[in-house]
mmCIF file of C-alpha atoms and ligand atoms in Angstrom:
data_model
loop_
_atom_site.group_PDB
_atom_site.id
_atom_site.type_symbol
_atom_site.label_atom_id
_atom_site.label_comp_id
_atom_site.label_asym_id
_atom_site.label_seq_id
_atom_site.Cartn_x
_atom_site.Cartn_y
_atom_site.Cartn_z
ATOM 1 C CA UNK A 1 18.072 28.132 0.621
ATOM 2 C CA UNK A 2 17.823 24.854 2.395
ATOM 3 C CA UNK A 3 14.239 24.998 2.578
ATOM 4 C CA UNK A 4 13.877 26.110 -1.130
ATOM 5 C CA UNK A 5 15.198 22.913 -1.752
ATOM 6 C CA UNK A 6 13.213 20.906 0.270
ATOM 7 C CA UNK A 7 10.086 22.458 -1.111
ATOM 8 C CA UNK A 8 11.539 21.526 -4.460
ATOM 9 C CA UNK A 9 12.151 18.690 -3.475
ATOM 10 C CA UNK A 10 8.409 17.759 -2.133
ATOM 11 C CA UNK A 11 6.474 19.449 -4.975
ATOM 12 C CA UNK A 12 8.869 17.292 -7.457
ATOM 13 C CA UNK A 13 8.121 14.095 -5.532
ATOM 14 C CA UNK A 14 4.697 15.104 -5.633
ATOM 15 C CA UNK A 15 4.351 15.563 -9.302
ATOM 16 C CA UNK A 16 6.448 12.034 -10.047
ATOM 17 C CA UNK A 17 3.461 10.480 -6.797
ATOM 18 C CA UNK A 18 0.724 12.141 -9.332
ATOM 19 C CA UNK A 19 2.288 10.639 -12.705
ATOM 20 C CA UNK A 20 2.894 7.222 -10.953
ATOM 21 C CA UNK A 21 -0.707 7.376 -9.478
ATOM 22 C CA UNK A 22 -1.933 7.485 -12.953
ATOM 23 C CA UNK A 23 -0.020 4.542 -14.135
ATOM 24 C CA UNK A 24 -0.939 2.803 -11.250
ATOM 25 C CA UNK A 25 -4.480 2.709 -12.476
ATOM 26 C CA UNK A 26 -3.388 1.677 -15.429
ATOM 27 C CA UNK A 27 -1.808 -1.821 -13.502
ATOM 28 C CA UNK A 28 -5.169 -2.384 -10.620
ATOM 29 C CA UNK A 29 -7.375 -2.129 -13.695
ATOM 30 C CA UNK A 30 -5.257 -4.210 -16.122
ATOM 31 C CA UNK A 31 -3.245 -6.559 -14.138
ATOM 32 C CA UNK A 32 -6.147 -9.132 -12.480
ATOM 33 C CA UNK A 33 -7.323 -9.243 -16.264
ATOM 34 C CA UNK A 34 -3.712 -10.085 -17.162
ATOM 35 C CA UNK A 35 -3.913 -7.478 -19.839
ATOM 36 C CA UNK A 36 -0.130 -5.608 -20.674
ATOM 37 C CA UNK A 37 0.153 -2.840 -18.804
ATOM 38 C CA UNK A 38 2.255 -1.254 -21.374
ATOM 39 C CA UNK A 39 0.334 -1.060 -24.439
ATOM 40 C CA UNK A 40 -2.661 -0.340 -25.734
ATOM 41 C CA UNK A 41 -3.078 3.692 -24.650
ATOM 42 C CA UNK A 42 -5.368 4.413 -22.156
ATOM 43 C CA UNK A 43 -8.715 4.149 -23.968
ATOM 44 C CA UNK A 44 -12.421 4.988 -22.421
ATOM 45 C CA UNK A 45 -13.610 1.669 -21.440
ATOM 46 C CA UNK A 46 -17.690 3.352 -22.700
ATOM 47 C CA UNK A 47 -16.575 3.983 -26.060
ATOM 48 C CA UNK A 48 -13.256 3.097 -26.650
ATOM 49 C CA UNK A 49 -12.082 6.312 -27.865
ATOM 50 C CA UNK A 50 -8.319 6.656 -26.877
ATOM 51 C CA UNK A 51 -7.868 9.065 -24.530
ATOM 52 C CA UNK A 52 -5.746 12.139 -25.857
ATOM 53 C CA UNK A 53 -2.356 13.292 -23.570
ATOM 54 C CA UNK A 54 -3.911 16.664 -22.495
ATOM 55 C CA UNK A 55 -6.807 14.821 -20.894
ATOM 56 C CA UNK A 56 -4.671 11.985 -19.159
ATOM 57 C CA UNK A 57 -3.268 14.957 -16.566
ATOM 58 C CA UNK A 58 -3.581 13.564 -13.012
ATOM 59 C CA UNK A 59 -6.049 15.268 -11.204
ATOM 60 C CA UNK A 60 -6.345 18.585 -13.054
ATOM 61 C CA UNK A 61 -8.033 16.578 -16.128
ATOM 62 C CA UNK A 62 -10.427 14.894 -14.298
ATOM 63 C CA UNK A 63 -11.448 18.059 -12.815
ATOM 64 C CA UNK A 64 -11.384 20.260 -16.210
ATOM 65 C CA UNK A 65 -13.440 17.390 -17.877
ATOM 66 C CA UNK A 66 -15.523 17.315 -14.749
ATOM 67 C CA UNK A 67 -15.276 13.461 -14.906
ATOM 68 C CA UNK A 68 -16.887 12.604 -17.989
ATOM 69 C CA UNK A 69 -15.568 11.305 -20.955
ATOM 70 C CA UNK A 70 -14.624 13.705 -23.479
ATOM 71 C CA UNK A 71 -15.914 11.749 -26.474
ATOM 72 C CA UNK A 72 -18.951 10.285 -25.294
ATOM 73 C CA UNK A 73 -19.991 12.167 -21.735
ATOM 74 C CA UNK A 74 -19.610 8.714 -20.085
ATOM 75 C CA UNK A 75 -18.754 9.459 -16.327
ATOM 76 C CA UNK A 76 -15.500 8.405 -15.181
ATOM 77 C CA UNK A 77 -15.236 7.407 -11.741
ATOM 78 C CA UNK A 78 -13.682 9.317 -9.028
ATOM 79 C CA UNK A 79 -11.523 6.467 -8.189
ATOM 80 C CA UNK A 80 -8.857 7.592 -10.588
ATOM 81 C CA UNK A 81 -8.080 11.214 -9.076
ATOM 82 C CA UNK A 82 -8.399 9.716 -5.819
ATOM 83 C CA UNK A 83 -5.377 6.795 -6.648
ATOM 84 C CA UNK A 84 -3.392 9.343 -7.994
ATOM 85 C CA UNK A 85 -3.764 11.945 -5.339
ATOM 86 C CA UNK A 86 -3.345 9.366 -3.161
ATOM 87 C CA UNK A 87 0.371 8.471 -4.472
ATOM 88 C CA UNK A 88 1.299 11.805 -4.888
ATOM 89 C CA UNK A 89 0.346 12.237 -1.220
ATOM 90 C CA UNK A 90 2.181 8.728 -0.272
ATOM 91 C CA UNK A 91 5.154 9.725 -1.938
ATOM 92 C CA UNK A 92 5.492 13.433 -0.137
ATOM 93 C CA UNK A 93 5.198 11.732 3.101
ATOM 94 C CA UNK A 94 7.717 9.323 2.181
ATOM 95 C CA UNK A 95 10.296 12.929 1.237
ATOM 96 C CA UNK A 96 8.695 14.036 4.419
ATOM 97 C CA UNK A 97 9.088 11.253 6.958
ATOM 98 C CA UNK A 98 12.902 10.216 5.570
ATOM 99 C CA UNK A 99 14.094 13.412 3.615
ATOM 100 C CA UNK A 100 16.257 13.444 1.221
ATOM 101 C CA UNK A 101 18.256 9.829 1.435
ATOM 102 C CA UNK A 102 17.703 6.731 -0.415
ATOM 103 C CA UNK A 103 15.321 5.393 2.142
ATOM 104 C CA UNK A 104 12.551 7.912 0.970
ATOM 105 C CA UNK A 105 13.166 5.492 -2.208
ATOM 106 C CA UNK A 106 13.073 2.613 -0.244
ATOM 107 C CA UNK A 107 9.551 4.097 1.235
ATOM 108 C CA UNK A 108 8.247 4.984 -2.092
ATOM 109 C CA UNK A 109 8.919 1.562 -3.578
ATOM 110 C CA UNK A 110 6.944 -0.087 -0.205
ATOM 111 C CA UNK A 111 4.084 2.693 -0.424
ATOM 112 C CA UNK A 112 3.328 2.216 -3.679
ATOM 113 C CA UNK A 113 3.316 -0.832 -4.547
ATOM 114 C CA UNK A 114 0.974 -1.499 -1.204
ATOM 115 C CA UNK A 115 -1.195 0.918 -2.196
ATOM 116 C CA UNK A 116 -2.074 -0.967 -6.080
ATOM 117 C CA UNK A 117 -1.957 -4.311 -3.782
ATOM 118 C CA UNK A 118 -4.731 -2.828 -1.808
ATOM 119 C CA UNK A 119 -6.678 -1.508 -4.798
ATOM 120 C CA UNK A 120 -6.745 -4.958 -6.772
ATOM 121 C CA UNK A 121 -7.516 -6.693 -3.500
ATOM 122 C CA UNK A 122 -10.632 -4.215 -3.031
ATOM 123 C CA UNK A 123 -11.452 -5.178 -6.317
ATOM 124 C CA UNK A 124 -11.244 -8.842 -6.699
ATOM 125 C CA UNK A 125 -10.368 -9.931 -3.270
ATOM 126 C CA UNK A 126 -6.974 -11.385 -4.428
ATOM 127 C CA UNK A 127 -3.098 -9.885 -3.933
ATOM 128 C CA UNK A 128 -1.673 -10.982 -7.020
ATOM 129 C CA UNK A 129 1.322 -13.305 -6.807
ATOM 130 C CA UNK A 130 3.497 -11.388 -9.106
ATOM 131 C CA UNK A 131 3.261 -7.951 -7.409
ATOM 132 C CA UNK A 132 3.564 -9.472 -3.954
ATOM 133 C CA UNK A 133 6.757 -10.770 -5.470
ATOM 134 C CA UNK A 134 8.013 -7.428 -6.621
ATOM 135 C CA UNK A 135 7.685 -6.143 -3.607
ATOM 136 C CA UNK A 136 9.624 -9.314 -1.372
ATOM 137 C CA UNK A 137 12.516 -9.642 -4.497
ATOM 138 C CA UNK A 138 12.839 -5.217 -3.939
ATOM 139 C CA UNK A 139 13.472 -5.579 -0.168
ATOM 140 C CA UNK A 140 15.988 -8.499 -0.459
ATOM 141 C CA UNK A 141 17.602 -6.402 -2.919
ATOM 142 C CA UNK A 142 17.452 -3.462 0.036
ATOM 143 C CA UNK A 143 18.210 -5.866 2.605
ATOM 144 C CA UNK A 144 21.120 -7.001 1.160
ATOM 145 C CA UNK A 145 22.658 -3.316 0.133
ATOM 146 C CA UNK A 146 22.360 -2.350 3.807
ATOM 147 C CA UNK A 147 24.248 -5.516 4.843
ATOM 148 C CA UNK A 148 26.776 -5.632 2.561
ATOM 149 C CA UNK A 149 27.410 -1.735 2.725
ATOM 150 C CA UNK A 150 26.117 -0.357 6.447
ATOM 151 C CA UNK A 151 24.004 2.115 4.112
ATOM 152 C CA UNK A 152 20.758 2.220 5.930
ATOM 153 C CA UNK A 153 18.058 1.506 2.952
ATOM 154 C CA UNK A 154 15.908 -1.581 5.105
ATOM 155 C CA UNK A 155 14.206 -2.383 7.232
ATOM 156 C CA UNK A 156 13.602 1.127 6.678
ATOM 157 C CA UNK A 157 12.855 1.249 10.870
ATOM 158 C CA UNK A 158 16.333 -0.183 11.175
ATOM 159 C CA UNK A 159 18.592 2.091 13.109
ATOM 160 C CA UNK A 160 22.483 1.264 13.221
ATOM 161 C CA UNK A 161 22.361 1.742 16.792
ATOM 162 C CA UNK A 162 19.731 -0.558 17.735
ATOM 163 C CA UNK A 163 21.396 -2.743 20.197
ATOM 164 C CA UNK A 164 18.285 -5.969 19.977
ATOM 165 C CA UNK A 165 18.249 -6.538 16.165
ATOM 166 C CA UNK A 166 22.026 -4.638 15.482
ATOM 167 C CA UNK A 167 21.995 -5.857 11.829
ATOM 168 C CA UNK A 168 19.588 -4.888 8.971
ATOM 169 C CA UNK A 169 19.827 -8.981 7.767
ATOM 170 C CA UNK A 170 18.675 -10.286 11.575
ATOM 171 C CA UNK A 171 16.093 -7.293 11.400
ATOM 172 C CA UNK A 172 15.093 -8.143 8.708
ATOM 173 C CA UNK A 173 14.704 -11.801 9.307
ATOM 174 C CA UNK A 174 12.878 -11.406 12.130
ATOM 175 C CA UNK A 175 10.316 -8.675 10.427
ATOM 176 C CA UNK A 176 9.723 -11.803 7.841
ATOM 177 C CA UNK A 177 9.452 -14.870 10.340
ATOM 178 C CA UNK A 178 7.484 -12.643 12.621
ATOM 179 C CA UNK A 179 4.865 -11.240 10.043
ATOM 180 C CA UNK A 180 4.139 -14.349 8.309
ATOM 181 C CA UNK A 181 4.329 -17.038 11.026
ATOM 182 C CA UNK A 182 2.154 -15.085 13.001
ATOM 183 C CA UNK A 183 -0.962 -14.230 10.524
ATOM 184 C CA UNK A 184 -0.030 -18.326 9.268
ATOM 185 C CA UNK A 185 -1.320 -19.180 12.900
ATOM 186 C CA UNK A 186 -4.245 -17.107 13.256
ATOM 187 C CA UNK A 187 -5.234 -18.085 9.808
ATOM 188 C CA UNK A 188 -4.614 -21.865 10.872
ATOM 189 C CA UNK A 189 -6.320 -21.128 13.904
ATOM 190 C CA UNK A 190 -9.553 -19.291 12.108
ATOM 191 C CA UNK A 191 -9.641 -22.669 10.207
ATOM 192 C CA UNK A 192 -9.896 -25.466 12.714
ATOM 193 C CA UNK A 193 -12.456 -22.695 14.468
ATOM 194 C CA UNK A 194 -14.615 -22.226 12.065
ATOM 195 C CA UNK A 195 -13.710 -24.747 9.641
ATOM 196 C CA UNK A 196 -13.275 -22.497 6.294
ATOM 197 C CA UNK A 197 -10.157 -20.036 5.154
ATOM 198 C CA UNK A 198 -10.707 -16.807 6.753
ATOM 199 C CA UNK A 199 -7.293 -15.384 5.629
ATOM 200 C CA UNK A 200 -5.569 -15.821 2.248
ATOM 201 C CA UNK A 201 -2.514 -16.926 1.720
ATOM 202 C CA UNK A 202 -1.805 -13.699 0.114
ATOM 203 C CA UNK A 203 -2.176 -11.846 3.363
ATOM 204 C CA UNK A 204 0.934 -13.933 4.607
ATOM 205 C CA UNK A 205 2.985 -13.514 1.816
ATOM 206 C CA UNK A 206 2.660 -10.087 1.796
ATOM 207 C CA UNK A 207 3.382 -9.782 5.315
ATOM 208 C CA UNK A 208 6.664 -12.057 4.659
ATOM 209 C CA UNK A 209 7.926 -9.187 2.198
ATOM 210 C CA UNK A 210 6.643 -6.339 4.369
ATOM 211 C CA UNK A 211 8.483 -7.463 7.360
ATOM 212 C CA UNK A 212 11.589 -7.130 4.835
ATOM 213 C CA UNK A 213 10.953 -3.312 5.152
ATOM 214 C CA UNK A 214 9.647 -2.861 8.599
ATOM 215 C CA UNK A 215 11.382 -5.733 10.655
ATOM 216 C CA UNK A 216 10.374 -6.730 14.221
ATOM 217 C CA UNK A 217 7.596 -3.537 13.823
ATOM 218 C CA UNK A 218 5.685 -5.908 11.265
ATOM 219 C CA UNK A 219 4.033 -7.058 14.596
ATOM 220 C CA UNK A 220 2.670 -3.137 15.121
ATOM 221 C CA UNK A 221 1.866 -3.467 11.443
ATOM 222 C CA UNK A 222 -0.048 -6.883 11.929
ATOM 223 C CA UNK A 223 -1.903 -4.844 14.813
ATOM 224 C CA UNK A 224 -3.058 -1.927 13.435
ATOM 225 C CA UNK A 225 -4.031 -3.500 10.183
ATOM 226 C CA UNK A 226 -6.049 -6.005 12.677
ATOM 227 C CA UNK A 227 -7.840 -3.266 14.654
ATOM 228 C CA UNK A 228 -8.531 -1.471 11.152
ATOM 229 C CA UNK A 229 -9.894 -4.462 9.922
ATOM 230 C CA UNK A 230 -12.353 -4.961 13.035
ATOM 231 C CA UNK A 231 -13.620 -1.051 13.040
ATOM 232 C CA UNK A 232 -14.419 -1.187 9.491
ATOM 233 C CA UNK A 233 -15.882 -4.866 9.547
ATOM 234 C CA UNK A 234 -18.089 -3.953 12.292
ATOM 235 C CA UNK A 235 -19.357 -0.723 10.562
ATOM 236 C CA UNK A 236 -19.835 -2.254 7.487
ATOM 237 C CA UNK A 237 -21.870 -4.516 9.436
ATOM 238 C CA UNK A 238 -23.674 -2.333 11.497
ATOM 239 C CA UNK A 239 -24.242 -0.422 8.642
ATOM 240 C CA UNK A 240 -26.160 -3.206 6.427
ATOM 241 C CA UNK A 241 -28.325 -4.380 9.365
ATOM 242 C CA UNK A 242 -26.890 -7.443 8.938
ATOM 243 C CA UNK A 243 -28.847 -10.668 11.203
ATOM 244 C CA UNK A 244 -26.727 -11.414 14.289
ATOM 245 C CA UNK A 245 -25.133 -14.579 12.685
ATOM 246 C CA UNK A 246 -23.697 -12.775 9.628
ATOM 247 C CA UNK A 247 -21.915 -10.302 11.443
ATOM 248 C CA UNK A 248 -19.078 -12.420 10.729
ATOM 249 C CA UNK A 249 -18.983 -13.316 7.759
ATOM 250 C CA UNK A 250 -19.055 -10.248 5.424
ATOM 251 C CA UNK A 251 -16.229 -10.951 3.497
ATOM 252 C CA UNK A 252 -13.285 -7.832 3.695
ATOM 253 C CA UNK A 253 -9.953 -8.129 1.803
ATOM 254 C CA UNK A 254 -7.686 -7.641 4.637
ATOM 255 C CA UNK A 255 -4.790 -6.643 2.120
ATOM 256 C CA UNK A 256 -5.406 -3.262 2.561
ATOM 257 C CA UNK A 257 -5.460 -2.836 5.789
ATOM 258 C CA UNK A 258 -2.451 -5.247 6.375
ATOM 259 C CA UNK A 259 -0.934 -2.499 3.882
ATOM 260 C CA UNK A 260 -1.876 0.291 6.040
ATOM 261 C CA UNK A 261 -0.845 -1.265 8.895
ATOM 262 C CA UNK A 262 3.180 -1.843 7.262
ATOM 263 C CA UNK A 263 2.828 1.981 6.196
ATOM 264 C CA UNK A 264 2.067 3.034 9.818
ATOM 265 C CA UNK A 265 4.756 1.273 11.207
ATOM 266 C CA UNK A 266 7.171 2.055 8.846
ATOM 267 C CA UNK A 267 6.386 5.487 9.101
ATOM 268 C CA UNK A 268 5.992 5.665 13.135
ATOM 269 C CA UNK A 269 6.910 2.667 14.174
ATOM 270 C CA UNK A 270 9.731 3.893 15.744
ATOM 271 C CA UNK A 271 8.828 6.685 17.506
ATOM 272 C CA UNK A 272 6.159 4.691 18.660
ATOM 273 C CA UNK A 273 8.147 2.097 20.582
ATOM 274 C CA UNK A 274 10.931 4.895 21.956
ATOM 275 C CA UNK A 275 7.662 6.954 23.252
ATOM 276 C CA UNK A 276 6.720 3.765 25.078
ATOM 277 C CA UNK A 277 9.766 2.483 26.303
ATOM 278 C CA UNK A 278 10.506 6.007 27.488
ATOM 279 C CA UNK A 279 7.257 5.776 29.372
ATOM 280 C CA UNK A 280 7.488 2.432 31.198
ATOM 281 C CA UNK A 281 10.457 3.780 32.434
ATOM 282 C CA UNK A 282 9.266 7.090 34.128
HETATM 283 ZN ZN1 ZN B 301 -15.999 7.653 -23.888
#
């Protein structure tokens, strides 16, 4: 019985990830054009034709209409099923990794909206102020909850019995100082280097809120979003054939991988640092 309900459980979280995926496309498309992201409909940006409820399933209808327009044949990219898979798949893992307890919600609210930060900064190299905002006023709101009540909702890697950060507030404010003091010096440093912003000040905001959800492990985040960041750039570059003295200066957006970074450590984090400590001390 128990695991009839988990499955439940998952394929419902799934279905809400796919249906949230497609609205999500709705806000990276709409949002850096300040458009509402309420109304109009959906319409086909070729010919405008609104786009009827049977063919605005996620996934299936991009499949059934083999990604064309139904109206005019215009093809429609595969970036849509793959946001939408991808936030059905984000929020599984979240049911997965935290079961069933308000800190899968916690998750899904920090998945999510990093993974429509990420797509907008893809697009126009920009995290918008307003979603970066979202996401910092969410985990005060969190932050606060678990201090006021004990329940553990963030940092979601904070554990009661953690004897170094022992409350989710100093956890927290650690996570924030931590995460956005840091990246502010490299950035600061990248400047008087090289004499140009390498890093936007959106990066450091949105570590500031992130470390609101993952605490002193926004440091793994910073990290792995780093090392990311340097395996793609230098593929990217190896890839165009760059000369030796642009290598450097294809411009990335480092949002996303700052965002995969947080959803790493948030996930593992954890686990990560027990595994070590356990091995330094073999
Ligand atoms: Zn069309």
């Amino acid at each position: 019985m128990a695991v009839l309900m988990r499955a439940f459980y998952l394929v419902a979280l799934g279905v809400f990830g796919l249906v949230f995926g497609s609205f999500a496309n709705v806000v990276i498309w709409r949002l850096p054009r300040r458009e509402s992201v309420v109304s109009p409909g959906s319409r086909c940006p070729s010919c405008g034709h609104p786009v009827r409820p049977l063919d605005n399933v996620p996934l299936a209808s991009w499949l059934v209409l083999r990604g064309r327009c139904r109206d005019c044949g215009a093809p429609i990219h595969w970036r849509y099923p793959l946001v939408e898979g991808l936030s059905g798949a984000l929020w599984v893992s979240a049911g997965l990794l935290f079961g069933l307890t308000a800190r899968a919600g916690v998750a899904i609210v920090l998945f999510y909206l990093l993974m429509i930060l990420s797509f907008i900064d893809l697009d126009v190299m920009r995290l918008p102020n307003v979603l970066v905002v979202v996401l910092a006023v969410a985990g005060v709101v969190f932050v606060a909850v678990s201090a006021g009540t004990g329940l553990p909702l963030a940092p979601l890697t904070w554990a009661p019995a953690a004897g170094l950060f022992a409350s989710p507030l100093a956890s927290a404010l650690v996570g924030v100082a931590a995460g956005s003091g840091l990246l502010a010096l490299i950035s600061a440093g990248y400047r008087l280097a090289r004499g140009r912003n390498g890093l936007g000040m959106g990066d450091v905001k949105l570590m500031a809120a992130g470390g609101l959800f993952v605490g002193p492990y926004v440091l793994l985040a910073l990290f792995l979003g780093s090392a990311l960041a340097t395996v793609y750039g230098l593929s990217v570059a190896g890839l165009k054939k760059q000369p030796e003295e642009g290598v450097l200066l294809v411009p990335i957006p480092f949002g996303p991988f700052l965002a995969a970074g947080l959803v790493l450590a948030a996930a593992f984090g954890p686990a990560l640092w027990s595994a070590y400590v356990h091995a330094l001390s073999l």
